[in-house]
């Protein structure tokens, strides 16, 4: 026996699906676990506005009372931004549904839900990846496997520089996930434009990325693609500044014994404090930029 997934599309998202209009999926863990209130709510609203201004329909995704909600009302957005709730990766979705819980979806949770809803473009901040020290802790974000199994273009500013970026790229390659630099031949480092890591794939227009997504599908592949869009130069924090902060935060997390699901939110919060809020401003700016590009890709994909 197989039940249909408890998908609840908003009226706007449903109509867009029916007419083939462009849609951009958005995640909620970044709001619920990645940014403080009220900046998280302001960012969520602004990102939705950017997607609309770009000519696409925003589909912010969360699990509410056990239903996968695709497209949230403003009241639902506020609920997610204010109330503590579960952090839902791939491993947690069924649990949240079965227990009728509320939860914010990570990149992993969101790409799975977007794929169920037939949405193939998704904007976020940075994907999870292989954590520093992973050779001991084995902490590798479920984002990587989920992207490899969901036919969705993930528009991000690379992976959080808190991670081991060379190993993250290797892990994506192993899983067969194309990582394409948008107007860059380098893997961006989230708060910084530069990581020193070369990418072999580069595309310079949203149209070209829409074509890549189409070609990936034509291969019969259900694997996603990572679109690495560097933060704007005017918003970036130079990698040399970030590296000291990150090293300190990672050291502190290790002595405080922080592991598992709470590690990424803990590190983000620590980096925010250590940079006196500068990291949050950069984080908001790069999410905005990713939303803009994702809308362009969705529009280009829908135009065909
Ligand atoms: N990027 C951010 N803030 C975040 C995250 C990414 O700027 O909060 C979240 C994303 O939802 C990502 C998750 O999927 O962190 C990864 O968590 P983990 O390392 O536990 O898999
Ligand atoms: Mn983890």
Coordinates of C-alpha atoms and ligand atoms in Angstrom, one line a residue:
X1 CA 0.0 0.0 0.0
X2 CA 1.3 3.4 -0.7
X3 CA -0.4 6.6 0.4
X4 CA 0.0 9.9 -1.4
X5 CA 2.3 12.3 0.4
X6 CA 0.4 14.9 2.5
X7 CA 1.2 17.8 0.2
X8 CA -0.6 21.0 0.7
X9 CA 0.0 23.5 -2.2
X10 CA -1.1 27.1 -1.7
X11 CA -3.6 28.3 -4.2
X12 CA -1.0 30.4 -5.9
X13 CA 1.5 27.6 -6.2
X14 CA -1.2 25.2 -7.4
X15 CA -2.3 27.6 -10.2
X16 CA 1.3 28.2 -11.2
X17 CA 1.9 24.4 -11.4
X18 CA -1.2 24.0 -13.6
X19 CA -0.3 26.8 -16.0
X20 CA 3.4 25.9 -16.1
X21 CA 4.3 29.3 -14.6
X22 CA 7.8 29.6 -13.1
X23 CA 8.1 28.7 -9.4
X24 CA 11.0 29.0 -7.0
X25 CA 11.1 26.8 -3.8
X26 CA 12.5 28.3 -0.6
X27 CA 13.6 26.6 2.6
X28 CA 12.8 27.4 6.2
X29 CA 15.6 26.0 8.3
X30 CA 17.6 29.0 7.4
X31 CA 14.8 31.0 9.1
X32 CA 14.0 28.8 12.0
X33 CA 17.5 27.6 12.9
X34 CA 19.9 29.9 10.9
X35 CA 18.9 33.5 11.7
X36 CA 17.5 35.3 14.7
X37 CA 14.0 36.9 14.9
X38 CA 13.0 39.3 13.5
X39 CA 15.7 39.4 10.8
X40 CA 14.6 35.9 9.7
X41 CA 11.0 37.0 9.1
X42 CA 12.1 40.2 7.3
X43 CA 14.4 38.1 5.1
X44 CA 11.7 35.6 4.3
X45 CA 9.3 38.3 3.2
X46 CA 12.0 40.1 1.2
X47 CA 13.1 36.9 -0.6
X48 CA 9.6 36.2 -1.6
X49 CA 9.2 39.7 -2.9
X50 CA 12.4 39.3 -4.9
X51 CA 11.2 36.1 -6.5
X52 CA 7.9 37.8 -7.4
X53 CA 9.7 40.8 -8.8
X54 CA 11.6 38.4 -11.0
X55 CA 8.4 37.0 -12.4
X56 CA 8.2 33.7 -10.5
X57 CA 6.0 32.4 -7.7
X58 CA 7.7 31.8 -4.4
X59 CA 7.0 28.4 -2.7
X60 CA 8.4 28.5 0.8
X61 CA 8.3 25.0 2.2
X62 CA 7.7 23.8 5.8
X63 CA 5.9 20.9 7.5
X64 CA 3.0 22.3 9.5
X65 CA 0.8 20.0 11.7
X66 CA 2.2 17.1 9.6
X67 CA 1.4 18.5 6.2
X68 CA 4.1 19.4 3.7
X69 CA 3.1 23.0 3.0
X70 CA 4.3 24.4 -0.3
X71 CA 3.7 28.1 -0.4
X72 CA 3.1 29.7 3.0
X73 CA 0.7 32.4 4.1
X74 CA 2.2 35.4 5.9
X75 CA 0.8 34.1 9.2
X76 CA 2.5 30.7 8.5
X77 CA 5.8 32.4 7.7
X78 CA 5.6 34.3 11.0
X79 CA 4.8 31.1 12.9
X80 CA 8.0 29.4 11.4
X81 CA 10.1 32.5 12.1
X82 CA 8.9 32.8 15.8
X83 CA 8.2 29.4 17.2
X84 CA 10.8 26.8 17.9
X85 CA 10.3 23.8 15.7
X86 CA 12.0 20.7 14.4
X87 CA 14.8 20.9 11.9
X88 CA 13.8 18.5 9.1
X89 CA 16.4 16.8 6.9
X90 CA 15.5 13.7 4.8
X91 CA 15.7 11.5 7.9
X92 CA 13.1 13.5 9.7
X93 CA 10.3 14.2 7.2
X94 CA 8.3 11.0 7.8
X95 CA 8.5 11.5 11.5
X96 CA 7.2 15.0 11.3
X97 CA 4.3 13.8 9.1
X98 CA 3.4 10.8 11.2
X99 CA 3.4 12.8 14.5
X100 CA 1.6 15.8 12.9
X101 CA 4.5 18.0 14.0
X102 CA 5.7 21.4 12.8
X103 CA 9.2 21.5 11.3
X104 CA 11.4 23.7 9.1
X105 CA 13.0 22.0 6.1
X106 CA 16.7 22.0 5.5
X107 CA 18.1 22.0 2.0
X108 CA 17.7 18.2 2.1
X109 CA 14.1 18.3 3.3
X110 CA 13.2 21.1 0.9
X111 CA 14.6 19.5 -2.3
X112 CA 12.7 16.3 -1.5
X113 CA 9.4 18.2 -1.0
X114 CA 10.0 20.4 -4.0
X115 CA 10.5 17.3 -6.1
X116 CA 7.3 15.9 -4.8
X117 CA 5.5 19.1 -5.8
X118 CA 7.1 19.2 -9.2
X119 CA 9.2 22.3 -8.6
X120 CA 12.7 22.2 -10.1
X121 CA 14.3 25.5 -9.0
X122 CA 15.3 26.2 -5.4
X123 CA 17.1 29.2 -3.8
X124 CA 18.9 29.0 -0.5
X125 CA 21.9 30.5 1.3
X126 CA 24.5 27.7 1.4
X127 CA 24.2 24.0 1.2
X128 CA 25.4 21.7 4.0
X129 CA 28.4 19.5 3.3
X130 CA 31.3 17.6 4.9
X131 CA 32.1 19.1 8.3
X132 CA 35.7 19.9 9.3
X133 CA 37.0 17.0 11.3
X134 CA 34.5 14.6 9.5
X135 CA 37.2 12.0 9.3
X136 CA 36.6 11.5 13.0
X137 CA 33.0 12.7 13.5
X138 CA 31.6 11.3 10.2
X139 CA 29.4 14.4 10.1
X140 CA 28.4 14.8 6.5
X141 CA 25.2 16.8 5.8
X142 CA 22.3 14.9 4.4
X143 CA 22.0 17.7 1.9
X144 CA 24.5 16.1 -0.4
X145 CA 22.6 12.8 -0.7
X146 CA 19.3 14.5 -1.0
X147 CA 20.5 16.8 -3.8
X148 CA 21.9 13.7 -5.6
X149 CA 18.4 12.1 -5.5
X150 CA 16.2 15.1 -6.3
X151 CA 15.9 16.7 -9.8
X152 CA 16.2 20.3 -8.6
X153 CA 18.6 23.1 -9.3
X154 CA 19.9 24.4 -6.0
X155 CA 21.0 28.0 -6.2
X156 CA 23.4 28.8 -3.4
X157 CA 26.5 30.7 -2.5
X158 CA 28.5 27.5 -2.4
X159 CA 28.7 25.6 0.9
X160 CA 29.2 27.3 4.3
X161 CA 32.8 28.0 4.8
X162 CA 32.5 26.5 8.2
X163 CA 32.7 23.2 6.4
X164 CA 35.6 21.3 4.8
X165 CA 35.0 22.7 1.3
X166 CA 37.5 20.5 -0.7
X167 CA 35.9 17.4 0.8
X168 CA 32.4 18.8 0.2
X169 CA 33.2 19.2 -3.5
X170 CA 34.7 15.6 -3.6
X171 CA 31.6 14.3 -2.0
X172 CA 29.4 16.0 -4.6
X173 CA 31.5 14.6 -7.4
X174 CA 31.2 11.1 -5.9
X175 CA 27.4 11.4 -5.9
X176 CA 27.4 12.6 -9.5
X177 CA 26.1 16.1 -8.7
X178 CA 27.2 18.8 -11.3
X179 CA 28.5 21.9 -9.5
X180 CA 28.3 24.8 -11.9
X181 CA 29.8 28.2 -11.2
X182 CA 27.6 31.1 -12.2
X183 CA 30.0 33.6 -13.8
X184 CA 32.9 32.1 -11.9
X185 CA 35.3 29.2 -12.3
X186 CA 35.8 29.0 -8.5
X187 CA 33.6 27.4 -5.8
X188 CA 32.4 30.3 -3.7
X189 CA 32.8 30.2 0.1
X190 CA 29.4 31.6 1.2
X191 CA 30.4 34.8 3.0
X192 CA 33.4 35.2 0.7
X193 CA 33.6 35.0 -3.1
X194 CA 36.7 33.0 -3.1
X195 CA 37.8 29.6 -1.8
X196 CA 40.7 28.9 -4.1
X197 CA 38.9 25.7 -5.3
X198 CA 38.5 25.4 -9.1
X199 CA 35.2 24.3 -10.7
X200 CA 35.3 22.7 -14.1
X201 CA 31.8 23.8 -15.0
X202 CA 30.9 27.4 -15.6
X203 CA 27.8 29.1 -17.1
X204 CA 27.2 32.8 -17.5
X205 CA 23.4 33.1 -18.0
X206 CA 20.2 31.9 -16.4
X207 CA 19.2 30.6 -19.8
X208 CA 22.2 28.4 -19.9
X209 CA 21.5 27.0 -16.5
X210 CA 17.9 26.2 -17.5
X211 CA 19.3 24.3 -20.5
X212 CA 21.6 22.4 -18.2
X213 CA 18.7 21.4 -16.0
X214 CA 16.8 20.3 -19.1
X215 CA 19.8 18.3 -20.4
X216 CA 20.2 16.6 -17.0
X217 CA 16.6 15.5 -17.2
X218 CA 17.0 14.4 -20.8
X219 CA 19.6 11.9 -19.5
X220 CA 16.9 10.4 -17.4
X221 CA 18.8 11.5 -14.3
X222 CA 16.9 12.4 -11.1
X223 CA 20.1 14.0 -9.7
X224 CA 20.0 17.7 -8.9
X225 CA 22.5 20.3 -9.8
X226 CA 24.3 22.9 -7.6
X227 CA 24.4 26.4 -9.0
X228 CA 27.2 28.2 -7.2
X229 CA 26.5 31.9 -7.2
X230 CA 29.1 34.0 -5.4
X231 CA 28.1 36.7 -3.0
X232 CA 28.3 40.2 -4.5
X233 CA 31.7 41.8 -4.0
X234 CA 30.1 44.7 -2.2
X235 CA 28.6 42.4 0.4
X236 CA 31.4 39.9 1.0
X237 CA 33.6 39.4 4.0
X238 CA 37.1 38.5 2.8
X239 CA 38.1 34.9 3.3
X240 CA 41.1 35.9 5.3
X241 CA 38.9 37.7 7.8
X242 CA 36.4 34.8 8.0
X243 CA 39.0 32.1 8.4
X244 CA 40.1 33.3 11.9
X245 CA 36.5 33.5 13.1
X246 CA 35.6 30.1 11.7
X247 CA 38.6 28.4 13.2
X248 CA 37.7 29.9 16.6
X249 CA 34.0 28.9 16.3
X250 CA 34.9 25.3 15.3
X251 CA 37.3 25.0 18.2
X252 CA 34.8 26.3 20.7
X253 CA 32.1 23.9 19.3
X254 CA 34.4 21.0 19.7
X255 CA 35.3 21.9 23.3
X256 CA 31.6 22.5 24.1
X257 CA 30.8 19.0 22.8
X258 CA 28.3 20.3 20.2
X259 CA 27.5 17.7 17.6
X260 CA 24.8 16.4 15.2
X261 CA 21.9 18.6 14.1
X262 CA 22.7 21.4 16.5
X263 CA 26.2 21.9 15.1
X264 CA 25.4 24.0 12.1
X265 CA 23.0 26.3 13.9
X266 CA 25.4 26.6 16.8
X267 CA 28.3 27.6 14.5
X268 CA 26.2 30.1 12.6
X269 CA 25.2 31.8 15.8
X270 CA 28.7 31.8 17.1
X271 CA 30.0 33.3 13.9
X272 CA 27.3 36.0 14.1
X273 CA 28.5 37.0 17.5
X274 CA 32.2 36.8 16.6
X275 CA 31.7 39.1 13.6
X276 CA 29.3 41.5 15.5
X277 CA 26.5 40.8 13.1
X278 CA 28.5 41.3 9.9
X279 CA 28.1 37.6 9.0
X280 CA 24.3 37.9 9.2
X281 CA 24.2 40.9 6.9
X282 CA 26.3 39.0 4.4
X283 CA 24.1 36.0 4.8
X284 CA 20.9 38.0 4.0
X285 CA 22.6 39.6 1.0
X286 CA 23.6 36.4 -0.5
X287 CA 20.2 34.8 0.0
X288 CA 18.7 37.8 -1.8
X289 CA 21.1 37.4 -4.7
X290 CA 20.4 33.7 -5.0
X291 CA 16.6 34.3 -5.0
X292 CA 17.1 36.8 -7.9
X293 CA 19.1 34.3 -9.9
X294 CA 16.7 31.4 -9.1
X295 CA 13.7 33.4 -10.4
X296 CA 15.6 34.1 -13.6
X297 CA 16.4 30.4 -14.1
X298 CA 12.8 29.4 -13.4
X299 CA 11.5 32.0 -15.8
X300 CA 14.0 30.8 -18.5
X301 CA 13.0 27.2 -17.9
X302 CA 9.2 28.0 -18.1
X303 CA 9.6 30.0 -21.3
X304 CA 10.5 26.9 -23.3
Ligands
LIG1 N1 22.8 28.1 5.3 C1 22.6 29.1 6.1 N2 21.9 28.9 7.2 C2 21.3 27.7 7.5 C3 21.6 26.6 6.7 C4 22.4 26.8 5.6 O1 23.0 30.2 5.9 O2 20.7 27.7 8.5 C5 20.9 25.3 7.0 C6 20.4 24.8 5.7 O3 19.0 24.5 5.9 C7 21.1 23.5 5.5 C8 21.4 23.1 6.9 O4 20.4 22.5 4.7 O5 21.8 24.3 7.5 C9 22.5 22.0 7.0 O6 22.5 21.5 8.3 P1 23.3 20.1 8.6 O7 24.8 20.6 8.4 O8 22.9 19.8 10.0 O9 22.9 19.1 7.6
LIG2 MN1 25.3 16.8 10.4

